[in-house]
XYZ file of C-alpha atoms in Angstrom:
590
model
C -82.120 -43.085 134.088
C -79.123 -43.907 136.512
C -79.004 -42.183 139.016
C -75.353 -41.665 140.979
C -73.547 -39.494 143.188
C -69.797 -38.332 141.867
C -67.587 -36.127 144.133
C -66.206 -33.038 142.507
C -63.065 -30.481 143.844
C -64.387 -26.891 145.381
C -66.028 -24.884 142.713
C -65.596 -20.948 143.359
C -67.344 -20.143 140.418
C -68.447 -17.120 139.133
C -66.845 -14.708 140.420
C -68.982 -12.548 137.775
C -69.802 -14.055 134.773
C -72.165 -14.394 132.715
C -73.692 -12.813 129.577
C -77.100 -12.153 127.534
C -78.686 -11.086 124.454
C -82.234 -10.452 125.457
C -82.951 -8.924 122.438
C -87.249 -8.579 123.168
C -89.864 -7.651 120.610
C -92.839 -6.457 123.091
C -96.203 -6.999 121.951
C -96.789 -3.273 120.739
C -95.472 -3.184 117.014
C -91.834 -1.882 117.429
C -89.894 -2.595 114.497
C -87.628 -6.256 115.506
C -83.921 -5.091 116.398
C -83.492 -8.675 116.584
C -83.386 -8.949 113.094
C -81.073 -6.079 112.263
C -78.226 -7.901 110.218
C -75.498 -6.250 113.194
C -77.085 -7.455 116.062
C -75.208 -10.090 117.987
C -76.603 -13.517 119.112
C -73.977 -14.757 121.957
C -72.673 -12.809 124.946
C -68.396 -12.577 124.819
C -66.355 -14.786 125.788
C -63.325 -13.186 126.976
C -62.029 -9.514 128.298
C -61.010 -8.394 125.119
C -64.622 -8.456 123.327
C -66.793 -6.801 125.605
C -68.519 -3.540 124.416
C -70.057 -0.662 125.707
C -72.489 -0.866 128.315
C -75.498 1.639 127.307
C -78.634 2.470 130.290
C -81.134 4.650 129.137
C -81.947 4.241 125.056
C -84.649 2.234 123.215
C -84.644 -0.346 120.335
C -85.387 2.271 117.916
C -82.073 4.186 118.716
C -80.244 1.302 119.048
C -81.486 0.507 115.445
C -80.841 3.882 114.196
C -77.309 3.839 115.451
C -76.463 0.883 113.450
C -77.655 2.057 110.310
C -75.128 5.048 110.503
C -72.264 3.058 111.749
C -71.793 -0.070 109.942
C -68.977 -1.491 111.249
C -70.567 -1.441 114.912
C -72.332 -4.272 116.280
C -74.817 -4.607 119.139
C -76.897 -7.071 121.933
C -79.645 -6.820 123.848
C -79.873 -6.826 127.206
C -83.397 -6.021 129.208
C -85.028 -3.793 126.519
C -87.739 -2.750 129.202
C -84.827 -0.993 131.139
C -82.616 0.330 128.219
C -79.917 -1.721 128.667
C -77.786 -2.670 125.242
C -73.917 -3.428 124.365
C -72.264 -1.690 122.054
C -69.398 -2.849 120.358
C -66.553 -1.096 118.036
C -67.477 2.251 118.983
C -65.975 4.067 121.850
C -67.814 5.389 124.335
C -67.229 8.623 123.812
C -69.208 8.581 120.657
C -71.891 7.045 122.309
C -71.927 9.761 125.026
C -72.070 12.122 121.874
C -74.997 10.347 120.085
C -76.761 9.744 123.971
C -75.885 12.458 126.074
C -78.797 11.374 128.658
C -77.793 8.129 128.825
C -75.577 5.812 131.237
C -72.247 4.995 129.400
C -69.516 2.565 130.829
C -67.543 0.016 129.594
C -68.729 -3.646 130.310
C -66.646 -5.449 132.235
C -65.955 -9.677 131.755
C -65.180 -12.338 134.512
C -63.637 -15.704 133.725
C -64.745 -18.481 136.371
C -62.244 -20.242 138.397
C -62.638 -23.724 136.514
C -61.017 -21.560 133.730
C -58.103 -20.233 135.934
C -56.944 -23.730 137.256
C -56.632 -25.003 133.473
C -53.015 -26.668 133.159
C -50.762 -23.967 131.434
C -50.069 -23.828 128.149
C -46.715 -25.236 128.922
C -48.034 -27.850 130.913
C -50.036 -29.017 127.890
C -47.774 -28.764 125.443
C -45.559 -31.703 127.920
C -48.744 -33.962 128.259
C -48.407 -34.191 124.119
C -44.861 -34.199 123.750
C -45.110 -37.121 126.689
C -47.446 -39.069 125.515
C -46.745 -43.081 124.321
C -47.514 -43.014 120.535
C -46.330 -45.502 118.329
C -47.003 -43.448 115.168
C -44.210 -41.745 113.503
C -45.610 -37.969 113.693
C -46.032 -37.766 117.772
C -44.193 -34.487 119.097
C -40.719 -34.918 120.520
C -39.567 -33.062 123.448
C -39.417 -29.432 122.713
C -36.619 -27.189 122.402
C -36.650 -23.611 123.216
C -36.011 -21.144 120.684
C -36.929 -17.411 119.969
C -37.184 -18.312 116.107
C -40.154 -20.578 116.661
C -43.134 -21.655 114.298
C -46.233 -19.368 113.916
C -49.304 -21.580 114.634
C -52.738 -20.709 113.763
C -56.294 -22.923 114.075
C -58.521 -22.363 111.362
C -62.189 -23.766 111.329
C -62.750 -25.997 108.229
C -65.643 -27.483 108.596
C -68.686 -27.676 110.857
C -72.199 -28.478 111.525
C -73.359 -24.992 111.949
C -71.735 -21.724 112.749
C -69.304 -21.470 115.635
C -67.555 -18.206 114.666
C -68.278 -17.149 118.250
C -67.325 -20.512 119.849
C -70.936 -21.440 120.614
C -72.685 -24.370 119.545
C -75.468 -26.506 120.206
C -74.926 -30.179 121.642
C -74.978 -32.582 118.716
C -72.940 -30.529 116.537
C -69.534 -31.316 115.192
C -66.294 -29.183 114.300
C -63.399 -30.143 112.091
C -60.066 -27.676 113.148
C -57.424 -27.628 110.984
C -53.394 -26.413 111.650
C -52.893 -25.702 107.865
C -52.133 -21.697 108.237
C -49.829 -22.664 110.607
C -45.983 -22.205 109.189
C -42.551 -22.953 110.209
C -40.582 -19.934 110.843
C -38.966 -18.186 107.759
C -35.320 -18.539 108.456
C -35.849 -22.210 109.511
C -38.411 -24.052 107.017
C -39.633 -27.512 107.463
C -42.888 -29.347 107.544
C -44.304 -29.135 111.015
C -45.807 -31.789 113.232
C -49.230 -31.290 115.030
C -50.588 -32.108 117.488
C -54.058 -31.481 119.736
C -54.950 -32.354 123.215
C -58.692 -31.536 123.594
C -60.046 -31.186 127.494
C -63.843 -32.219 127.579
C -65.526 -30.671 130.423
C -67.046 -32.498 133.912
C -69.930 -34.687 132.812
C -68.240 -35.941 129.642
C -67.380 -39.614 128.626
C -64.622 -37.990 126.460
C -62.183 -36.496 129.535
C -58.935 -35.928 127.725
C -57.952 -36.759 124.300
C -54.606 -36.366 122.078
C -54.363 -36.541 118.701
C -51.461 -36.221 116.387
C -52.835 -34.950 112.976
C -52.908 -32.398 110.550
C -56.612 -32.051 111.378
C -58.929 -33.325 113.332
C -63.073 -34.074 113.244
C -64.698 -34.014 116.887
C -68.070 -33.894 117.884
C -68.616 -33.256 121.862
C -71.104 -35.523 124.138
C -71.996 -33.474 126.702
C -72.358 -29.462 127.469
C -69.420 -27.082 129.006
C -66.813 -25.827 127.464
C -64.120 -27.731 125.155
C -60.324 -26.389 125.675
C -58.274 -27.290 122.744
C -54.657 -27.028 122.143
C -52.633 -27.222 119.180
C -49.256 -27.648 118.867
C -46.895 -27.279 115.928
C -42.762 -28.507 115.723
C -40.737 -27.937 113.040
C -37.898 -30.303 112.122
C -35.519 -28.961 114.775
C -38.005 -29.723 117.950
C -38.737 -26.330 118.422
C -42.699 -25.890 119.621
C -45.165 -23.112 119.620
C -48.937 -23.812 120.454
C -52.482 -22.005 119.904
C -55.447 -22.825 121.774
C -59.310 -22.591 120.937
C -62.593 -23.186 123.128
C -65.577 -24.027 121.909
C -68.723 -23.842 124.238
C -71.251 -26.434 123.808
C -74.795 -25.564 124.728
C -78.160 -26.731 124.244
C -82.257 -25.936 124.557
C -84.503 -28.091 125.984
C -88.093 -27.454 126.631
C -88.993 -27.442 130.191
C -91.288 -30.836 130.363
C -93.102 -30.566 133.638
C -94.979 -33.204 134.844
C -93.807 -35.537 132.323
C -91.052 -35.967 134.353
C -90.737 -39.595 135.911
C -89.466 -38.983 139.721
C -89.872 -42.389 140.566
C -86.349 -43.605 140.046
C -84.900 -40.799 141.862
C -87.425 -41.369 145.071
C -86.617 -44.936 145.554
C -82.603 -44.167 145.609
C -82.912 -41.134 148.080
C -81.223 -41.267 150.757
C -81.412 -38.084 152.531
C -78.137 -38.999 155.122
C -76.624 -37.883 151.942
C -77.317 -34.641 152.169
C -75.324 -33.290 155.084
C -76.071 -29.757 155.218
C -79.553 -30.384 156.191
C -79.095 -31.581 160.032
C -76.418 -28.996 159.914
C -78.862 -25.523 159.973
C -81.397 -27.810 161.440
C -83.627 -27.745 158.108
C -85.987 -30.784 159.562
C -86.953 -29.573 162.106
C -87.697 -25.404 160.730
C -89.829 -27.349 157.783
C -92.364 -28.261 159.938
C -92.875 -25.349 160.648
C -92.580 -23.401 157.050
C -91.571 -24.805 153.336
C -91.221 -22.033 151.519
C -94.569 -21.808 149.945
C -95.287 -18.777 147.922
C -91.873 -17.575 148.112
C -89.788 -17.247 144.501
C -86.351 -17.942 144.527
C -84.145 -16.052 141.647
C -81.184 -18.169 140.774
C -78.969 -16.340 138.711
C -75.946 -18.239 137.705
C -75.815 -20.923 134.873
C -78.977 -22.150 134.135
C -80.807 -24.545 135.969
C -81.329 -28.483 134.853
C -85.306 -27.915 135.341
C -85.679 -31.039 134.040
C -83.697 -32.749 136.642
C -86.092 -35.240 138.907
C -85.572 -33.307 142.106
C -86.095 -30.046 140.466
C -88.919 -30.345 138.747
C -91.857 -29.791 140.611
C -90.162 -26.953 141.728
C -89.153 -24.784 138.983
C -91.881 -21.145 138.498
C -93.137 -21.003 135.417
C -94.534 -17.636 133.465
C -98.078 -18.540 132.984
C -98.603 -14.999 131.085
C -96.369 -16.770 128.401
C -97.472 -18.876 125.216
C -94.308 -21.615 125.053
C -93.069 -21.737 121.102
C -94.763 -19.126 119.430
C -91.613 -16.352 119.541
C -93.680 -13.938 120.502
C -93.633 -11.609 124.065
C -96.945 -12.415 124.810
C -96.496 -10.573 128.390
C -94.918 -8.079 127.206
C -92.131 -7.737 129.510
C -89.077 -7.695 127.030
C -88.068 -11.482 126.638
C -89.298 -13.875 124.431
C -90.820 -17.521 125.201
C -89.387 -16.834 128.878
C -91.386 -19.536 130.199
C -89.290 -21.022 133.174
C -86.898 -17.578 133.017
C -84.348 -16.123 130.582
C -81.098 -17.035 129.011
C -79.413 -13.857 129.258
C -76.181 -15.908 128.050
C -77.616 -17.012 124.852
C -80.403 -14.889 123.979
C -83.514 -17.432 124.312
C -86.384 -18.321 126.809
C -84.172 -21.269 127.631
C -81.812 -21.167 130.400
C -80.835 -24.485 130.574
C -77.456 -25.216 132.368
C -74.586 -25.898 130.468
C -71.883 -26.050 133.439
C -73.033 -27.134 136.381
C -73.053 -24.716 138.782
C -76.371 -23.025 138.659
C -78.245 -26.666 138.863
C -76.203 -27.604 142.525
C -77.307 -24.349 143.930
C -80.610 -24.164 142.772
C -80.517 -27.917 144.527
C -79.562 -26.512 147.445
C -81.957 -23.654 147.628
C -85.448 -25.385 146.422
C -85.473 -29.092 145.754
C -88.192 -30.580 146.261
C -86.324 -33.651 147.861
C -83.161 -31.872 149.837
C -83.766 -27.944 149.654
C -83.861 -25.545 152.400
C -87.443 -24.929 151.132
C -88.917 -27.597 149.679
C -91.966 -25.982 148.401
C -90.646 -22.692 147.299
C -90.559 -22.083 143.237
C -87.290 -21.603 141.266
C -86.682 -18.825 138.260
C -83.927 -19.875 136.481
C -81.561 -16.756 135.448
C -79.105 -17.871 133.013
C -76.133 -14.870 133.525
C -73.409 -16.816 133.312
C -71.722 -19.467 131.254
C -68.662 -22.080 130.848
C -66.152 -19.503 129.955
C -66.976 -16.509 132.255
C -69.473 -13.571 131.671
C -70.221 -10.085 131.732
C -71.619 -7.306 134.450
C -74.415 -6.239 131.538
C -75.508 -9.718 131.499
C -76.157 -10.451 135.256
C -77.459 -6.600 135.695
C -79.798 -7.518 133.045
C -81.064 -11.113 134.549
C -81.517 -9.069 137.957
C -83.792 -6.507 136.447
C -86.004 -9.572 135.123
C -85.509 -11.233 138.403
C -87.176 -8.234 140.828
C -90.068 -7.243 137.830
C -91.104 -10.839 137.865
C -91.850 -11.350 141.369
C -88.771 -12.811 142.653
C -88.712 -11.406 146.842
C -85.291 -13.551 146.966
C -82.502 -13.290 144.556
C -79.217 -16.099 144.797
C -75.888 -14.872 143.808
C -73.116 -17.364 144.225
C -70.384 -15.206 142.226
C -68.414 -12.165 143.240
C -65.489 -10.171 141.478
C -62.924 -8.427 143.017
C -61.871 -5.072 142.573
C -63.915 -1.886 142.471
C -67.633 -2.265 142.195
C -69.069 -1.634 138.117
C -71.377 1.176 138.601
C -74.412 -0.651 136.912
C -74.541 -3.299 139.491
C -74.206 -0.384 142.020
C -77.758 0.513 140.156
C -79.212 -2.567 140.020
C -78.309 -3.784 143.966
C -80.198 0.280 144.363
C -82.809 -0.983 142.261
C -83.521 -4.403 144.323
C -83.499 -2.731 147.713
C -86.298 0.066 146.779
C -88.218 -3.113 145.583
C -87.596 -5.017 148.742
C -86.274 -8.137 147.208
C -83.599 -10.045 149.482
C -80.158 -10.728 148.294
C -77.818 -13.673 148.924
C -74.646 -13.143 147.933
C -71.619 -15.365 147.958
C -68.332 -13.899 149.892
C -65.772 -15.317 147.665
C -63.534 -18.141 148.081
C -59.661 -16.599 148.523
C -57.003 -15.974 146.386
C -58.110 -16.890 142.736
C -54.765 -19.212 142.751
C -53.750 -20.209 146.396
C -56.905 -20.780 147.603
C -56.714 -19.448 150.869
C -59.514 -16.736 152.277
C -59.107 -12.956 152.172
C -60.223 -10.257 154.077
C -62.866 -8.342 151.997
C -62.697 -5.563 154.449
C -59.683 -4.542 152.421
C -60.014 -6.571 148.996
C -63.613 -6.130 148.577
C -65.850 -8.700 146.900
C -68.681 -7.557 144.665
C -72.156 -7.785 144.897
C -71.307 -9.061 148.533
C -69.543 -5.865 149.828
C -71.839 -3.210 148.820
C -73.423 -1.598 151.786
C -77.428 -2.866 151.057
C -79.618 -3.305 153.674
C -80.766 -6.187 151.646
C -78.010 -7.413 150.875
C -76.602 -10.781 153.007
C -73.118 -11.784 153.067
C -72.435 -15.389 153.190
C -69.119 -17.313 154.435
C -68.644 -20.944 153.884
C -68.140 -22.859 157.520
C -66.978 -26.648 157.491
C -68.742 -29.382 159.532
C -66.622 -28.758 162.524
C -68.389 -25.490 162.849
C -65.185 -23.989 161.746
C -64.998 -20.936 158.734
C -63.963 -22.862 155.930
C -59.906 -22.347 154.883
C -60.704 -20.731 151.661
C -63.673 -18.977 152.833
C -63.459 -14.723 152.572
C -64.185 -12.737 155.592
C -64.565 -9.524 157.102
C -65.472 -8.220 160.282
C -67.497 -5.405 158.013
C -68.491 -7.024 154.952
C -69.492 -10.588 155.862
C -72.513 -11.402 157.582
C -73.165 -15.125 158.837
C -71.922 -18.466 157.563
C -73.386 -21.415 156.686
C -72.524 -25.017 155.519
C -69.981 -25.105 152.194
C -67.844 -28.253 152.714
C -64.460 -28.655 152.398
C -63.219 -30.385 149.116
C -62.300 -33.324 148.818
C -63.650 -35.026 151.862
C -66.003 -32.501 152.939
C -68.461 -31.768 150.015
C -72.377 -30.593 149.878
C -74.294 -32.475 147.353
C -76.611 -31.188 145.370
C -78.052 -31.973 141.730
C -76.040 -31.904 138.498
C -76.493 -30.600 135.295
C -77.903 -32.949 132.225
C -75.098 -35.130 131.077
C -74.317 -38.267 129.371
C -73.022 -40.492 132.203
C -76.650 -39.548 134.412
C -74.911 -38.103 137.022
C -77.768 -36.688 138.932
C -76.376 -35.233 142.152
C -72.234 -34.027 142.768
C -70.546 -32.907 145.716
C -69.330 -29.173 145.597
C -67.714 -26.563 148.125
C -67.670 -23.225 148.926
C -69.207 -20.017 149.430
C -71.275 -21.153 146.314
C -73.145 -23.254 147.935
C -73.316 -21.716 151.568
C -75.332 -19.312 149.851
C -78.233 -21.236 148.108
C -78.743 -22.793 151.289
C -78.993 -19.143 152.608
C -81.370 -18.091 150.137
C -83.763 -21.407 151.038
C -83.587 -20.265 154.897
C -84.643 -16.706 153.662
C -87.614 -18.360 151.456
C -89.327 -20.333 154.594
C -88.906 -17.080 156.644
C -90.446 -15.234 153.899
C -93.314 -18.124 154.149
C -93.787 -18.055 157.617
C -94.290 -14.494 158.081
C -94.620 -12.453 154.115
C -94.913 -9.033 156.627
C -91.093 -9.430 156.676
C -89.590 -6.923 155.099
C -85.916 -8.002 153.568
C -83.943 -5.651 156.015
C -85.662 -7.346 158.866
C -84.769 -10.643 157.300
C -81.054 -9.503 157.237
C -81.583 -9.165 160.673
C -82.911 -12.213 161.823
C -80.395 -14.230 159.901
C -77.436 -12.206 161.625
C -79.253 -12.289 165.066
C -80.932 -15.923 165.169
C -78.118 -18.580 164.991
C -75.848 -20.375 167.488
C -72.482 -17.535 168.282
C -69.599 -19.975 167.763
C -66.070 -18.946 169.531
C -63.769 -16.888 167.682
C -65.696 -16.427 164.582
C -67.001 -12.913 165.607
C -62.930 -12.056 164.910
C -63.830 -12.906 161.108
C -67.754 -12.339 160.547
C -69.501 -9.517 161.641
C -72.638 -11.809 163.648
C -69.721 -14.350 164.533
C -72.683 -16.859 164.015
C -73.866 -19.451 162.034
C -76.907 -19.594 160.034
C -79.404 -21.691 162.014
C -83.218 -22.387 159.873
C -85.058 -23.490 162.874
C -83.931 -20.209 165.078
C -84.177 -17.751 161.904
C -87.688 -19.163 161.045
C -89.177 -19.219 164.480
C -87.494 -15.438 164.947
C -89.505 -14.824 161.765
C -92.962 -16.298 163.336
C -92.329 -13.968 166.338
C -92.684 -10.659 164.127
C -95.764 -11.607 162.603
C -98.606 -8.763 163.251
C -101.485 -9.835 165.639
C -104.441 -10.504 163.784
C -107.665 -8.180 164.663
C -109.556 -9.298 167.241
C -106.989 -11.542 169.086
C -105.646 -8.981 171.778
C -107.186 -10.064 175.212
């Protein structure tokens, strides 16, 4: 393998994504709702198919449900807590059928990559602007209210993708032959598709001019495909379609060969480490014993630098579909795929690998010798509140004491996360969560004191606010604040120049590590400061972690005006504070 190091713009992602069909046969004979012919394999994909969020029900109702109402549908999310979706039925007939249970509506999150797409008009002029010597290449178009109606029909494919998912190696064939010129102008129309492959592919971006076209994608993220139609008079009208490209790999251990990547480590690379002073607080704590949750999207756990450190769930039998442990999921062996309903969580954007990177590598992490659960909650095209809620609950009953969260949403907070952040705290499990990085399209920061970000805002005790600072010491431009509901900042980088590198998701170019910034990765690096704390003195409980971390680090000038410590996150400080609380062993008072 290759290994090289490929810069990247700032990556805000998540602000809540994420999705999961957990749909768990435990080990005591319950009939399989997994098999029930409504059941739903893939999370959604956008706003407008999310279901019903139902707390407090079992499989068996679930079940029963469907039988009465055939046209609804369902997915599950952590069976051990009662958590489904429910979809074509309104929640007031679920509140009717379930009067004990929790009923709200699930609520979807695109990621920014999505958001900063070129517009559809915008597309449209890369085709009509593109050098073709053929004679059926789009012209420049002409406006018109009486314009064609197009429509992308699938016509062929290696398996099903009638919910846009589909496994690397696949193929697709999309065809514009329901599209039609409009009735009081008819013509033959001329197509044509620009397909955008996502970061990692070889492919980048293609145009074809076709009726129809055959494409098979090289790498995993999400495909955005446009097609547009022009009838004889240059008038345009385009449709677009996304097709997410995932994958399952089994988790391979100590197979992996780390030799390559040791010789060509240089650790100068890795800038945020002399930032918080990570040297120098490893000798005196690495994180041993500590698990780190990552919940984003997926971990590479096959990556060299991740390897040795990723947890695995030695009460589970690998392969044999069955929940040997009994704790809802099957064949979760390295964590769950809440996105994709498997034991899988393999990372199919990017995202969740860099900050699990940052948090636990073995080579560059904050604690090099704490373990990684990989919680797959969100994906390429966004996700859903039940989905994370659901990888959190598996997080906290599996032993995770520290729990990453590099997404937010803004807007009121969805009263099952509310539940879930409740949950956490009573189990004394520390939370890391990102403070957003501004304005979903300028960019710039925003006070969350009055546009609150969510998980980061709530009020928690356990809870841990993280801002994004550049190298200057300085709070990062695009970095959210609040005097009230952000804690401390650490390293995020600045895009382009100023980037934090971390590892990369599996791709066909062997990319290994890719330089991010933002919040997103200020708090991974967070969340390994918190795990050598946690190593250095397990007494701690995670309010008195909150503490130290706001308490510990350098005060910088002017920053207490945006951050409620006004410091920076410092590992050597917060790790020695953490030494200084341990309880005197018996015996050793003089």
């Amino acid at each position: 393998m290759n290994f090289c190091i490929k810069k990247a713009t700032r990556n805000s992602v998540p602000i809540m994504l994420g999705a999961a069909l957990a749909l768990a046969l435990t080990s005591c004979g319950k009939s399989d709702l997994r098999s029930h012919r409504q059941i739903r394999k893939h999370a959604p994909q956008n706003s407008q198919d999310v279901g019903v969020m139902v707390q407090g029900v079992a499989d068996e109702d679930v079940a029963q449900m469907l039988d009465q109402n055939p046209e609804a549908q369902a997915r599950v999310i952590n069976s051990k807590h009662g958590i489904y979706e429910i979809f074509n039925l309104e929640p007031s007939t679920l509140r009717a059928e379930w009067p004990e249970a929790q009923i709200v509506r699930n609520r979807f999150f695109q990621t920014f990559e999505n958001k900063v797409l070129p517009s559809m008009e915008e597309r449209m002029m890369m085709l009509a602007e593109t050098v073709n010597t053929g004679g059926d290449k789009l012209e420049q178009c002409v406006e018109d209210l009486k314009s064609p109606t197009p429509e992308i029909e699938v016509t062929q494919s290696s398996e099903d993708i009638s919910d846009q998912v589909m496994d690397l190696g696949g193929d697709f064939t999309l065809s514009s032959g329901k599209s039609t010129a409009h009735p009081d102008h008819p013509s033959d129309l001329k197509v044509g598709w620009l397909v955008m492959a996502p970061q990692g592919s070889k492919k980048g971006r293609e145009i074809f001019f076709a009726q129809s076209i055959k494409y098979q994608p090289d790498a995993y993220g999400m495909y955005n495909i446009l097609m547009v139609v022009q009838d004889s008079r240059k008038v345009c009208a385009g449709a677009s379609f996304e097709v997410i490209v995932t994958g399952n790999k089994d988790f391979v251990g100590n197979d992996v060969n780390v030799d390559d990547i040791l010789k060509q480590f240089d650790r100068k690379t890795f800038t945020h480490l002399p930032e918080v002073h990570a040297d120098e607080a490893q000798t005196e704590a690495k994180g041993q014993g500590v698990l780190i949750a990552v919940i984003d999207t997926g971990v590479n756990y096959n990556h060299a630098a991740l390897v040795k450190n990723i947890w695995t769930n030695k009460k589970e039998i690998p392969g044999n579909n069955i929940d040997d442990d009994g704790n809802g999921q099957i064949d979760d062996i390295t964590g769950y795929d809440f996105v994709n309903n498997d034991g899988s969580p393999y990372d199919d954007q990017g995202h969740g690998s860099h900050v699990a990177g940052l948090a636990a590598s073995s080579f560059f992490g904050l604690a090099p010798k704490a373990q990684i659960m990989a919680i797959k909650g969100l994906g390429p095209a966004g996700g859903d509140i039940a989905s994370i809620v659901g990888g959190i609950y598996y997080a906290v009953d599996n032993g995770a004491k520290v729990l990453n969260m590099s997404f937010g949403n803004y807007g009121p907070p969805h009263p099952a996360m509310v539940q879930v952040m409740d949950y956490a705290e009573a189990k004394d499990v520390v939370i890391l969560a990102a403070a957003g990085n501004g304005h979903p399209t300028l960019g710039t920061g925003l006070d969350t004191d009055k546009v609150a970000n969510f998980p980061s805002a709530l009020p928690h005790d356990n809870i841990v606010a993280i801002a994004a600072k550049d190298t200057k010491n300085m709070l990062a431009p695009y970095s959210n604040y609040g005097i009230q509901t952000v804690d401390v900042a650490a390293p995020g980088g600045n895009a382009p120049d100023d980037v934090i590198v971390s590892s990369f998701l599996d791709n066909p170019d062997d990319v290994a590590f890719i330089g991010m910034s933002g919040t997103s990765m200020a708090t991974p690096i967070v969340s390994g400061v918190a795990a050598l704390m946690l190593s250095a003195n397990p007494t701690l409980k995670a309010s008195d972690v909150k503490k130290i971390l706001m308490t510990s680090g350098p005060q910088v000038q002017g920053l207490d005006k945006f951050i409620k410590s006004g410091r920076n996150v410092d590992a050597l400080a917060a790790v020695q504070a953490a030494k200084a609380m341990l309880p005197l062993a018996v015996g050793s008072i003089q």
